[in-house]
Amino acid sequence: MIKKLIVMGLLCSFSASFHAQRTLNINLPSKKENEVSPIVKEKVEEYATKINTIIQEEKKLMEDELVVLQARNLDKADFDREKAQIADRYSEKMDKRIEELGFDLDDVIQKQVRYSLLNIDVTSKEELKEKLLKKFRPSRSFTGYFSYGIMTMTNSSPDNELDKNIGYANNLEFGLKLNYQLSRTSPWAVISGLGFSWRTVRADNNMLFTRSADQGVALAKANGNLDKSKLRTGYIIVPLGMQYNFSKLKNAGMDIQYRSYYRGFKVGANVYGGVKMSTNNIVKGNDGETRDRGNYQVNPFVYGAQLTFSYNSVSVFVKKDFSNFFKDSYFKNDKALIFGLTIGLD
C-alpha cells in the first residue's frame, strides 16, 4: 500500500510537471550520526540507494507510457482510469523488485537496539553477551553525597545545664560513599566511604561556651546580648554497613538479568566511627566576633549507628551517637541524635 502511494505521488508529480512544468524535491531529515549504529547506517543507505535505483528506472518507463497516454487525447474519465491501471502495474513491479532485494528489517532493528544499549556495534552473539555482561556488571564505585541534619542531645540526667541553654544544633556533612553490590542481581550491597562532618551546637539565653577553672568546659553568662554563640566541631567519619535494594530484576537480553543499584527504594543500616579534626568556639556580641580553636573537651572520637531510607538519589536518615558529645564528665551523658536529608551525586 505504501509503495502504491509512492507511485501515485510520482504520477501526480509527473502530471503536474507535464501540465505546469514543475518539479518536486523531497528531502528527508537525517539523524545525527552518533545516534545510529554505523553498521545500521551503512545497510540502510545501501538499501535506500537500491530502492532509489528501482524507483528511477520504473519512473522513466512509467513516464514514457504516460507521454503516449497523454498523446491519445482521451477524455478525463478514460485518462484517469488508464493512469490508475498504469500505477497499479508499476506498483506491482516495484513491490516485486524491492522484495527481491531481501532486506532483513528485523536484523537491522536488532543491530540498532544493540548499539543503543552498548554504544558499540557487535557482530556475533558471543560478542554481544560479553558486552552485555561488561555493561551490566555489579555496581562497585565511589559516589559523592551531601547531607544536612537537625541535631539534638539525649541524656539520662534529670537536670542538665546544656539542655536548659541549648539552641539550634545541626550537622553538615559531605564526602564519598563506597557502593559495593554483591552481585549483578543481588539486592544487597556493602556501603562504606569517607565523610567530613561539622557539628554545630548553639547556646541560647546569652550563654557562651568557656573553659572552666580546671581547663574543662562550661557555660557562662555573657556581658551584654549575643548575636552568635556556637561551638563547631569537625570530624572525619568512616561508615560501614549494608544496603538492601527493593528494585525489580531487569532483563538485558541473552538471558542476562541485572538489578539497578542506584534506582528504586533502598534501606541501609550502618555503624560509623570518626576522629575529631578541630573545635571552634564562635562568639559574636557587642564587642565584635571572636573565634577560639582551643580545647573545649569535645570528644576526640565519635561512634554510633545510622538508619537510612532512600529513593533514587534522595535519602532521609536518623543517626545516633553511642559516644558522649563531650568527654569525661562534662555535660555528662549528652549524646547526639540527628535527623536529616542526604542528596547523592550518583
PDB file of C-alpha atoms in Angstrom, residues 24-321:
ATOM      1  CA  LEU A  24       9.076  18.105  -6.834  1.00  0.00           C
ATOM      2  CA  ASN A  25      12.033  17.651  -4.460  1.00  0.00           C
ATOM      3  CA  ILE A  26      11.716  15.671  -1.237  1.00  0.00           C
ATOM      4  CA  ASN A  27      14.445  15.984   1.404  1.00  0.00           C
ATOM      5  CA  LEU A  28      14.146  13.732   4.441  1.00  0.00           C
ATOM      6  CA  PRO A  29      15.855  14.899   7.663  1.00  0.00           C
ATOM      7  CA  SER A  30      18.734  12.700   8.773  1.00  0.00           C
ATOM      8  CA  LYS A  31      19.566  11.557  12.290  1.00  0.00           C
ATOM      9  CA  LYS A  32      22.762  12.612  13.958  1.00  0.00           C
ATOM     10  CA  GLU A  33      25.490  10.120  13.144  1.00  0.00           C
ATOM     11  CA  ASN A  34      26.181   9.375  16.791  1.00  0.00           C
ATOM     12  CA  GLU A  35      22.549   8.260  17.331  1.00  0.00           C
ATOM     13  CA  VAL A  36      22.638   5.487  14.711  1.00  0.00           C
ATOM     14  CA  SER A  37      24.835   2.420  14.541  1.00  0.00           C
ATOM     15  CA  PRO A  38      27.428   2.794  11.741  1.00  0.00           C
ATOM     16  CA  ILE A  39      26.552  -0.715  10.530  1.00  0.00           C
ATOM     17  CA  VAL A  40      22.826   0.104  10.501  1.00  0.00           C
ATOM     18  CA  LYS A  41      23.504   3.417   8.765  1.00  0.00           C
ATOM     19  CA  GLU A  42      25.553   1.694   6.070  1.00  0.00           C
ATOM     20  CA  LYS A  43      22.937  -1.024   5.479  1.00  0.00           C
ATOM     21  CA  VAL A  44      20.042   1.449   5.350  1.00  0.00           C
ATOM     22  CA  GLU A  45      21.908   3.759   2.973  1.00  0.00           C
ATOM     23  CA  GLU A  46      22.774   0.809   0.732  1.00  0.00           C
ATOM     24  CA  TYR A  47      19.158  -0.340   0.761  1.00  0.00           C
ATOM     25  CA  ALA A  48      17.889   3.182   0.099  1.00  0.00           C
ATOM     26  CA  THR A  49      20.270   3.521  -2.863  1.00  0.00           C
ATOM     27  CA  LYS A  50      18.985   0.291  -4.409  1.00  0.00           C
ATOM     28  CA  ILE A  51      15.352   1.326  -3.875  1.00  0.00           C
ATOM     29  CA  ASN A  52      16.061   4.708  -5.447  1.00  0.00           C
ATOM     30  CA  THR A  53      17.597   2.987  -8.470  1.00  0.00           C
ATOM     31  CA  ILE A  54      14.485   0.813  -8.857  1.00  0.00           C
ATOM     32  CA  ILE A  55      12.201   3.842  -8.494  1.00  0.00           C
ATOM     33  CA  GLN A  56      14.131   5.876 -11.053  1.00  0.00           C
ATOM     34  CA  GLU A  57      14.167   3.035 -13.560  1.00  0.00           C
ATOM     35  CA  GLU A  58      10.472   2.323 -13.210  1.00  0.00           C
ATOM     36  CA  LYS A  59       9.661   6.019 -13.130  1.00  0.00           C
ATOM     37  CA  LYS A  60      11.381   6.501 -16.511  1.00  0.00           C
ATOM     38  CA  LEU A  61       9.389   3.653 -18.036  1.00  0.00           C
ATOM     39  CA  MET A  62       6.180   4.927 -16.477  1.00  0.00           C
ATOM     40  CA  GLU A  63       6.789   8.449 -17.778  1.00  0.00           C
ATOM     41  CA  ASP A  64       7.218   7.077 -21.306  1.00  0.00           C
ATOM     42  CA  GLU A  65       3.854   5.330 -21.081  1.00  0.00           C
ATOM     43  CA  LEU A  66       2.193   8.454 -19.693  1.00  0.00           C
ATOM     44  CA  VAL A  67       3.521  10.501 -22.598  1.00  0.00           C
ATOM     45  CA  VAL A  68       1.918   8.033 -25.008  1.00  0.00           C
ATOM     46  CA  LEU A  69      -1.284   8.085 -22.940  1.00  0.00           C
ATOM     47  CA  GLN A  70      -1.370  11.894 -22.958  1.00  0.00           C
ATOM     48  CA  ALA A  71      -0.931  11.943 -26.747  1.00  0.00           C
ATOM     49  CA  ARG A  72      -4.114   9.901 -27.204  1.00  0.00           C
ATOM     50  CA  ASN A  73      -6.217  12.915 -26.063  1.00  0.00           C
ATOM     51  CA  LEU A  74      -8.642  10.822 -24.059  1.00  0.00           C
ATOM     52  CA  ASP A  75     -11.398  12.397 -22.045  1.00  0.00           C
ATOM     53  CA  LYS A  76     -10.687  12.887 -18.350  1.00  0.00           C
ATOM     54  CA  ALA A  77     -12.546   9.789 -17.113  1.00  0.00           C
ATOM     55  CA  ASP A  78     -10.756   7.440 -19.547  1.00  0.00           C
ATOM     56  CA  PHE A  79      -7.415   9.162 -18.895  1.00  0.00           C
ATOM     57  CA  ASP A  80      -7.790   8.762 -15.120  1.00  0.00           C
ATOM     58  CA  ARG A  81      -8.840   5.119 -15.440  1.00  0.00           C
ATOM     59  CA  GLU A  82      -5.884   4.140 -17.634  1.00  0.00           C
ATOM     60  CA  LYS A  83      -3.497   6.208 -15.465  1.00  0.00           C
ATOM     61  CA  ALA A  84      -4.662   4.226 -12.415  1.00  0.00           C
ATOM     62  CA  GLN A  85      -4.074   0.963 -14.275  1.00  0.00           C
ATOM     63  CA  ILE A  86      -0.543   2.062 -15.111  1.00  0.00           C
ATOM     64  CA  ALA A  87       0.008   2.963 -11.459  1.00  0.00           C
ATOM     65  CA  ASP A  88      -1.143  -0.490 -10.292  1.00  0.00           C
ATOM     66  CA  ARG A  89       1.079  -2.251 -12.814  1.00  0.00           C
ATOM     67  CA  TYR A  90       4.203  -0.309 -11.888  1.00  0.00           C
ATOM     68  CA  SER A  91       3.383  -0.627  -8.176  1.00  0.00           C
ATOM     69  CA  GLU A  92       3.384  -4.413  -8.536  1.00  0.00           C
ATOM     70  CA  LYS A  93       6.674  -4.306 -10.442  1.00  0.00           C
ATOM     71  CA  MET A  94       8.258  -2.141  -7.740  1.00  0.00           C
ATOM     72  CA  ASP A  95       6.924  -4.420  -5.000  1.00  0.00           C
ATOM     73  CA  LYS A  96       8.417  -7.456  -6.655  1.00  0.00           C
ATOM     74  CA  ARG A  97      11.820  -5.874  -7.350  1.00  0.00           C
ATOM     75  CA  ILE A  98      12.111  -4.400  -3.821  1.00  0.00           C
ATOM     76  CA  GLU A  99      11.109  -7.722  -2.284  1.00  0.00           C
ATOM     77  CA  GLU A 100      13.815  -9.464  -4.309  1.00  0.00           C
ATOM     78  CA  LEU A 101      16.417  -7.244  -2.593  1.00  0.00           C
ATOM     79  CA  GLY A 102      15.921  -9.408   0.521  1.00  0.00           C
ATOM     80  CA  PHE A 103      16.282  -6.591   3.070  1.00  0.00           C
ATOM     81  CA  ASP A 104      16.153  -8.083   6.615  1.00  0.00           C
ATOM     82  CA  LEU A 105      14.455  -5.373   8.682  1.00  0.00           C
ATOM     83  CA  ASP A 106      14.430  -7.469  11.887  1.00  0.00           C
ATOM     84  CA  ASP A 107      18.191  -7.915  11.710  1.00  0.00           C
ATOM     85  CA  VAL A 108      18.726  -4.178  11.233  1.00  0.00           C
ATOM     86  CA  ILE A 109      16.445  -3.376  14.177  1.00  0.00           C
ATOM     87  CA  GLN A 110      18.332  -5.828  16.392  1.00  0.00           C
ATOM     88  CA  LYS A 111      21.648  -4.239  15.451  1.00  0.00           C
ATOM     89  CA  GLN A 112      20.320  -0.768  16.300  1.00  0.00           C
ATOM     90  CA  VAL A 113      18.941  -1.993  19.656  1.00  0.00           C
ATOM     91  CA  ARG A 114      22.344  -3.479  20.488  1.00  0.00           C
ATOM     92  CA  TYR A 115      24.065  -0.256  19.520  1.00  0.00           C
ATOM     93  CA  SER A 116      21.645   1.798  21.642  1.00  0.00           C
ATOM     94  CA  LEU A 117      22.323  -0.436  24.638  1.00  0.00           C
ATOM     95  CA  LEU A 118      26.086  -0.730  24.308  1.00  0.00           C
ATOM     96  CA  ASN A 119      27.121   2.268  22.164  1.00  0.00           C
ATOM     97  CA  ILE A 120      29.142  -0.144  20.064  1.00  0.00           C
ATOM     98  CA  ASP A 121      28.445  -2.484  17.141  1.00  0.00           C
ATOM     99  CA  VAL A 122      28.650  -6.220  17.731  1.00  0.00           C
ATOM    100  CA  THR A 123      28.848  -8.879  15.057  1.00  0.00           C
ATOM    101  CA  SER A 124      28.129 -12.116  16.959  1.00  0.00           C
ATOM    102  CA  LYS A 125      26.011 -13.424  19.827  1.00  0.00           C
ATOM    103  CA  GLU A 126      29.131 -14.281  21.795  1.00  0.00           C
ATOM    104  CA  GLU A 127      30.458 -10.745  21.463  1.00  0.00           C
ATOM    105  CA  LEU A 128      27.043  -9.324  22.347  1.00  0.00           C
ATOM    106  CA  LYS A 129      26.831 -11.429  25.512  1.00  0.00           C
ATOM    107  CA  GLU A 130      30.348 -10.397  26.501  1.00  0.00           C
ATOM    108  CA  LYS A 131      29.492  -6.717  26.048  1.00  0.00           C
ATOM    109  CA  LEU A 132      26.226  -7.060  27.986  1.00  0.00           C
ATOM    110  CA  LEU A 133      27.986  -8.791  30.881  1.00  0.00           C
ATOM    111  CA  LYS A 134      30.530  -5.998  30.956  1.00  0.00           C
ATOM    112  CA  LYS A 135      27.911  -3.232  30.788  1.00  0.00           C
ATOM    113  CA  PHE A 136      25.587  -4.732  33.414  1.00  0.00           C
ATOM    114  CA  ARG A 137      28.191  -5.864  35.912  1.00  0.00           C
ATOM    115  CA  PRO A 138      27.715  -5.267  39.679  1.00  0.00           C
ATOM    116  CA  SER A 139      27.904  -1.634  40.763  1.00  0.00           C
ATOM    117  CA  ARG A 140      31.180  -1.039  42.575  1.00  0.00           C
ATOM    118  CA  SER A 141      32.073   2.605  42.732  1.00  0.00           C
ATOM    119  CA  PHE A 142      32.503   5.763  44.772  1.00  0.00           C
ATOM    120  CA  THR A 143      29.799   8.424  44.575  1.00  0.00           C
ATOM    121  CA  GLY A 144      29.587  11.816  46.215  1.00  0.00           C
ATOM    122  CA  TYR A 145      26.969  12.895  48.717  1.00  0.00           C
ATOM    123  CA  PHE A 146      25.856  15.945  50.701  1.00  0.00           C
ATOM    124  CA  SER A 147      23.733  15.806  53.854  1.00  0.00           C
ATOM    125  CA  TYR A 148      22.195  18.162  56.359  1.00  0.00           C
ATOM    126  CA  GLY A 149      20.596  17.186  59.656  1.00  0.00           C
ATOM    127  CA  ILE A 150      18.947  18.680  62.707  1.00  0.00           C
ATOM    128  CA  MET A 151      20.746  17.631  65.872  1.00  0.00           C
ATOM    129  CA  THR A 152      19.528  17.284  69.422  1.00  0.00           C
ATOM    130  CA  MET A 153      21.135  15.956  72.584  1.00  0.00           C
ATOM    131  CA  THR A 154      19.847  12.992  74.571  1.00  0.00           C
ATOM    132  CA  ASN A 155      20.838  12.116  78.123  1.00  0.00           C
ATOM    133  CA  SER A 156      19.549  10.377  81.208  1.00  0.00           C
ATOM    134  CA  SER A 157      20.177  13.257  83.584  1.00  0.00           C
ATOM    135  CA  PRO A 158      17.085  14.923  85.074  1.00  0.00           C
ATOM    136  CA  ASP A 159      18.794  18.337  85.204  1.00  0.00           C
ATOM    137  CA  ASN A 160      21.443  19.275  82.662  1.00  0.00           C
ATOM    138  CA  GLU A 161      22.777  22.783  82.207  1.00  0.00           C
ATOM    139  CA  LEU A 162      23.353  22.280  78.477  1.00  0.00           C
ATOM    140  CA  ASP A 163      19.773  21.084  77.978  1.00  0.00           C
ATOM    141  CA  LYS A 164      18.428  24.257  79.582  1.00  0.00           C
ATOM    142  CA  ASN A 165      20.521  26.581  77.411  1.00  0.00           C
ATOM    143  CA  ILE A 166      20.924  24.784  74.091  1.00  0.00           C
ATOM    144  CA  GLY A 167      19.656  26.466  70.944  1.00  0.00           C
ATOM    145  CA  TYR A 168      19.511  25.209  67.367  1.00  0.00           C
ATOM    146  CA  ALA A 169      22.040  22.452  66.595  1.00  0.00           C
ATOM    147  CA  ASN A 170      22.843  20.885  63.260  1.00  0.00           C
ATOM    148  CA  ASN A 171      25.149  18.555  61.371  1.00  0.00           C
ATOM    149  CA  LEU A 172      26.552  19.371  57.904  1.00  0.00           C
ATOM    150  CA  GLU A 173      28.348  16.594  56.059  1.00  0.00           C
ATOM    151  CA  PHE A 174      29.728  15.721  52.661  1.00  0.00           C
ATOM    152  CA  GLY A 175      32.007  13.028  51.319  1.00  0.00           C
ATOM    153  CA  LEU A 176      32.339   9.888  49.215  1.00  0.00           C
ATOM    154  CA  LYS A 177      30.198   6.769  49.518  1.00  0.00           C
ATOM    155  CA  LEU A 178      31.536   3.348  48.571  1.00  0.00           C
ATOM    156  CA  ASN A 179      28.915   1.233  46.769  1.00  0.00           C
ATOM    157  CA  TYR A 180      29.759  -2.478  46.528  1.00  0.00           C
ATOM    158  CA  GLN A 181      26.915  -4.555  45.104  1.00  0.00           C
ATOM    159  CA  LEU A 182      27.473  -8.228  45.953  1.00  0.00           C
ATOM    160  CA  SER A 183      26.464  -9.482  42.502  1.00  0.00           C
ATOM    161  CA  ARG A 184      24.775  -8.283  39.325  1.00  0.00           C
ATOM    162  CA  THR A 185      21.350  -9.462  40.548  1.00  0.00           C
ATOM    163  CA  SER A 186      21.845  -9.096  44.299  1.00  0.00           C
ATOM    164  CA  PRO A 187      19.691  -6.627  46.263  1.00  0.00           C
ATOM    165  CA  TRP A 188      22.442  -6.460  48.896  1.00  0.00           C
ATOM    166  CA  ALA A 189      25.390  -4.103  48.860  1.00  0.00           C
ATOM    167  CA  VAL A 190      28.179  -3.171  51.239  1.00  0.00           C
ATOM    168  CA  ILE A 191      28.328   0.559  51.929  1.00  0.00           C
ATOM    169  CA  SER A 192      31.260   2.490  53.315  1.00  0.00           C
ATOM    170  CA  GLY A 193      33.207   5.608  52.414  1.00  0.00           C
ATOM    171  CA  LEU A 194      34.718   8.728  53.889  1.00  0.00           C
ATOM    172  CA  GLY A 195      32.871  11.802  55.138  1.00  0.00           C
ATOM    173  CA  PHE A 196      33.639  15.189  56.635  1.00  0.00           C
ATOM    174  CA  SER A 197      31.164  16.267  59.301  1.00  0.00           C
ATOM    175  CA  TRP A 198      30.726  19.643  61.023  1.00  0.00           C
ATOM    176  CA  ARG A 199      28.561  19.539  64.135  1.00  0.00           C
ATOM    177  CA  THR A 200      27.394  22.868  65.484  1.00  0.00           C
ATOM    178  CA  VAL A 201      25.856  23.398  68.934  1.00  0.00           C
ATOM    179  CA  ARG A 202      24.418  26.868  69.591  1.00  0.00           C
ATOM    180  CA  ALA A 203      23.997  28.248  73.082  1.00  0.00           C
ATOM    181  CA  ASP A 204      20.859  30.226  73.924  1.00  0.00           C
ATOM    182  CA  ASN A 205      19.859  32.699  76.645  1.00  0.00           C
ATOM    183  CA  ASN A 206      23.020  34.820  76.107  1.00  0.00           C
ATOM    184  CA  MET A 207      25.165  31.925  77.288  1.00  0.00           C
ATOM    185  CA  LEU A 208      28.526  31.063  75.799  1.00  0.00           C
ATOM    186  CA  PHE A 209      30.931  28.140  75.983  1.00  0.00           C
ATOM    187  CA  THR A 210      34.006  28.853  78.074  1.00  0.00           C
ATOM    188  CA  ARG A 211      36.830  26.971  79.682  1.00  0.00           C
ATOM    189  CA  SER A 212      36.325  26.256  83.353  1.00  0.00           C
ATOM    190  CA  ALA A 213      38.893  26.646  86.112  1.00  0.00           C
ATOM    191  CA  ASP A 214      40.053  23.044  85.718  1.00  0.00           C
ATOM    192  CA  GLN A 215      40.514  23.586  81.933  1.00  0.00           C
ATOM    193  CA  GLY A 216      37.267  21.851  81.250  1.00  0.00           C
ATOM    194  CA  VAL A 217      34.214  23.308  79.532  1.00  0.00           C
ATOM    195  CA  ALA A 218      31.284  25.221  80.997  1.00  0.00           C
ATOM    196  CA  LEU A 219      28.504  27.605  80.043  1.00  0.00           C
ATOM    197  CA  ALA A 220      28.769  31.182  81.298  1.00  0.00           C
ATOM    198  CA  LYS A 221      26.529  34.230  81.065  1.00  0.00           C
ATOM    199  CA  ALA A 222      27.781  36.827  78.590  1.00  0.00           C
ATOM    200  CA  ASN A 223      28.169  40.507  79.359  1.00  0.00           C
ATOM    201  CA  GLY A 224      25.523  42.016  77.119  1.00  0.00           C
ATOM    202  CA  ASN A 225      23.495  40.500  74.310  1.00  0.00           C
ATOM    203  CA  LEU A 226      24.983  37.901  71.949  1.00  0.00           C
ATOM    204  CA  ASP A 227      24.167  37.690  68.258  1.00  0.00           C
ATOM    205  CA  LYS A 228      26.008  34.407  67.898  1.00  0.00           C
ATOM    206  CA  SER A 229      27.296  31.752  70.290  1.00  0.00           C
ATOM    207  CA  LYS A 230      28.170  28.348  68.879  1.00  0.00           C
ATOM    208  CA  LEU A 231      30.633  25.521  69.277  1.00  0.00           C
ATOM    209  CA  ARG A 232      31.513  23.867  65.956  1.00  0.00           C
ATOM    210  CA  THR A 233      33.471  20.621  65.765  1.00  0.00           C
ATOM    211  CA  GLY A 234      34.696  18.878  62.640  1.00  0.00           C
ATOM    212  CA  TYR A 235      35.096  15.114  62.323  1.00  0.00           C
ATOM    213  CA  ILE A 236      36.410  12.689  59.724  1.00  0.00           C
ATOM    214  CA  ILE A 237      33.766   9.925  59.562  1.00  0.00           C
ATOM    215  CA  VAL A 238      34.039   6.358  58.199  1.00  0.00           C
ATOM    216  CA  PRO A 239      30.765   4.335  57.944  1.00  0.00           C
ATOM    217  CA  LEU A 240      30.413   0.600  57.364  1.00  0.00           C
ATOM    218  CA  GLY A 241      27.153  -1.218  56.740  1.00  0.00           C
ATOM    219  CA  MET A 242      24.730  -2.935  54.370  1.00  0.00           C
ATOM    220  CA  GLN A 243      22.043  -1.697  51.989  1.00  0.00           C
ATOM    221  CA  TYR A 244      19.041  -3.540  50.563  1.00  0.00           C
ATOM    222  CA  ASN A 245      17.545  -2.501  47.209  1.00  0.00           C
ATOM    223  CA  PHE A 246      13.860  -3.274  46.534  1.00  0.00           C
ATOM    224  CA  SER A 247      14.049  -2.585  42.768  1.00  0.00           C
ATOM    225  CA  LYS A 248      12.956  -5.424  40.480  1.00  0.00           C
ATOM    226  CA  LEU A 249      15.231  -7.527  38.316  1.00  0.00           C
ATOM    227  CA  LYS A 250      15.552  -6.336  34.725  1.00  0.00           C
ATOM    228  CA  ASN A 251      16.367  -8.300  31.587  1.00  0.00           C
ATOM    229  CA  ALA A 252      19.248  -7.060  29.417  1.00  0.00           C
ATOM    230  CA  GLY A 253      18.772  -9.829  26.828  1.00  0.00           C
ATOM    231  CA  MET A 254      20.729 -13.020  26.173  1.00  0.00           C
ATOM    232  CA  ASP A 255      19.315 -14.416  29.463  1.00  0.00           C
ATOM    233  CA  ILE A 256      21.262 -11.768  31.388  1.00  0.00           C
ATOM    234  CA  GLN A 257      19.465 -10.227  34.338  1.00  0.00           C
ATOM    235  CA  TYR A 258      20.543  -7.329  36.495  1.00  0.00           C
ATOM    236  CA  ARG A 259      19.286  -5.143  39.319  1.00  0.00           C
ATOM    237  CA  SER A 260      19.692  -1.366  39.094  1.00  0.00           C
ATOM    238  CA  TYR A 261      21.735  -0.300  42.129  1.00  0.00           C
ATOM    239  CA  TYR A 262      21.054   3.432  42.002  1.00  0.00           C
ATOM    240  CA  ARG A 263      17.326   3.327  41.248  1.00  0.00           C
ATOM    241  CA  GLY A 264      14.349   2.407  43.361  1.00  0.00           C
ATOM    242  CA  PHE A 265      13.624   2.214  47.071  1.00  0.00           C
ATOM    243  CA  LYS A 266      16.516   1.239  49.355  1.00  0.00           C
ATOM    244  CA  VAL A 267      17.070   0.708  53.070  1.00  0.00           C
ATOM    245  CA  GLY A 268      20.511   0.900  54.628  1.00  0.00           C
ATOM    246  CA  ALA A 269      21.933   0.419  58.104  1.00  0.00           C
ATOM    247  CA  ASN A 270      25.478   1.084  59.221  1.00  0.00           C
ATOM    248  CA  VAL A 271      27.753   1.842  62.111  1.00  0.00           C
ATOM    249  CA  TYR A 272      30.229   4.695  61.927  1.00  0.00           C
ATOM    250  CA  GLY A 273      33.296   5.958  63.666  1.00  0.00           C
ATOM    251  CA  GLY A 274      35.165   9.227  63.456  1.00  0.00           C
ATOM    252  CA  VAL A 275      38.074  11.269  64.734  1.00  0.00           C
ATOM    253  CA  LYS A 276      37.994  14.960  65.557  1.00  0.00           C
ATOM    254  CA  MET A 277      39.712  17.475  63.298  1.00  0.00           C
ATOM    255  CA  SER A 278      39.189  20.667  65.317  1.00  0.00           C
ATOM    256  CA  THR A 279      36.796  22.626  67.520  1.00  0.00           C
ATOM    257  CA  ASN A 280      35.970  26.296  67.000  1.00  0.00           C
ATOM    258  CA  ASN A 281      34.181  28.434  69.598  1.00  0.00           C
ATOM    259  CA  ILE A 282      32.492  31.323  67.739  1.00  0.00           C
ATOM    260  CA  VAL A 283      31.044  34.231  69.713  1.00  0.00           C
ATOM    261  CA  LYS A 284      29.639  37.490  68.344  1.00  0.00           C
ATOM    262  CA  GLY A 285      28.332  40.271  70.535  1.00  0.00           C
ATOM    263  CA  ASN A 286      28.694  43.961  71.364  1.00  0.00           C
ATOM    264  CA  ASP A 287      32.499  43.658  71.327  1.00  0.00           C
ATOM    265  CA  GLY A 288      32.639  42.067  67.895  1.00  0.00           C
ATOM    266  CA  GLU A 289      33.292  38.465  66.904  1.00  0.00           C
ATOM    267  CA  THR A 290      35.852  36.115  68.411  1.00  0.00           C
ATOM    268  CA  ARG A 291      36.933  32.628  67.343  1.00  0.00           C
ATOM    269  CA  ASP A 292      38.879  30.279  69.552  1.00  0.00           C
ATOM    270  CA  ARG A 293      40.173  26.861  68.431  1.00  0.00           C
ATOM    271  CA  GLY A 294      41.123  25.822  71.939  1.00  0.00           C
ATOM    272  CA  ASN A 295      40.274  22.660  73.852  1.00  0.00           C
ATOM    273  CA  TYR A 296      36.627  22.634  74.887  1.00  0.00           C
ATOM    274  CA  GLN A 297      36.606  18.983  75.908  1.00  0.00           C
ATOM    275  CA  VAL A 298      34.623  17.848  72.878  1.00  0.00           C
ATOM    276  CA  ASN A 299      35.066  14.100  72.475  1.00  0.00           C
ATOM    277  CA  PRO A 300      38.013  13.411  70.140  1.00  0.00           C
ATOM    278  CA  PHE A 301      36.287  10.236  68.942  1.00  0.00           C
ATOM    279  CA  VAL A 302      32.723   9.609  67.843  1.00  0.00           C
ATOM    280  CA  TYR A 303      30.893   6.366  67.041  1.00  0.00           C
ATOM    281  CA  GLY A 304      27.298   5.342  66.541  1.00  0.00           C
ATOM    282  CA  ALA A 305      24.734   3.820  64.164  1.00  0.00           C
ATOM    283  CA  GLN A 306      22.615   5.111  61.284  1.00  0.00           C
ATOM    284  CA  LEU A 307      19.414   4.006  59.527  1.00  0.00           C
ATOM    285  CA  THR A 308      18.738   5.337  56.016  1.00  0.00           C
ATOM    286  CA  PHE A 309      15.692   5.209  53.697  1.00  0.00           C
ATOM    287  CA  SER A 310      16.415   6.147  50.078  1.00  0.00           C
ATOM    288  CA  TYR A 311      14.571   6.610  46.825  1.00  0.00           C
ATOM    289  CA  ASN A 312      16.859   7.016  43.829  1.00  0.00           C
ATOM    290  CA  SER A 313      19.436   9.610  44.960  1.00  0.00           C
ATOM    291  CA  VAL A 314      17.461  11.201  47.822  1.00  0.00           C
ATOM    292  CA  SER A 315      17.629   9.796  51.364  1.00  0.00           C
ATOM    293  CA  VAL A 316      16.289  10.524  54.806  1.00  0.00           C
ATOM    294  CA  PHE A 317      18.234   9.253  57.780  1.00  0.00           C
ATOM    295  CA  VAL A 318      18.456   9.089  61.530  1.00  0.00           C
ATOM    296  CA  LYS A 319      21.784   8.606  63.286  1.00  0.00           C
ATOM    297  CA  LYS A 320      22.504   8.151  66.957  1.00  0.00           C
ATOM    298  CA  ASP A 321      25.864   8.550  68.664  1.00  0.00           C
TER     299      ASP A 321
END
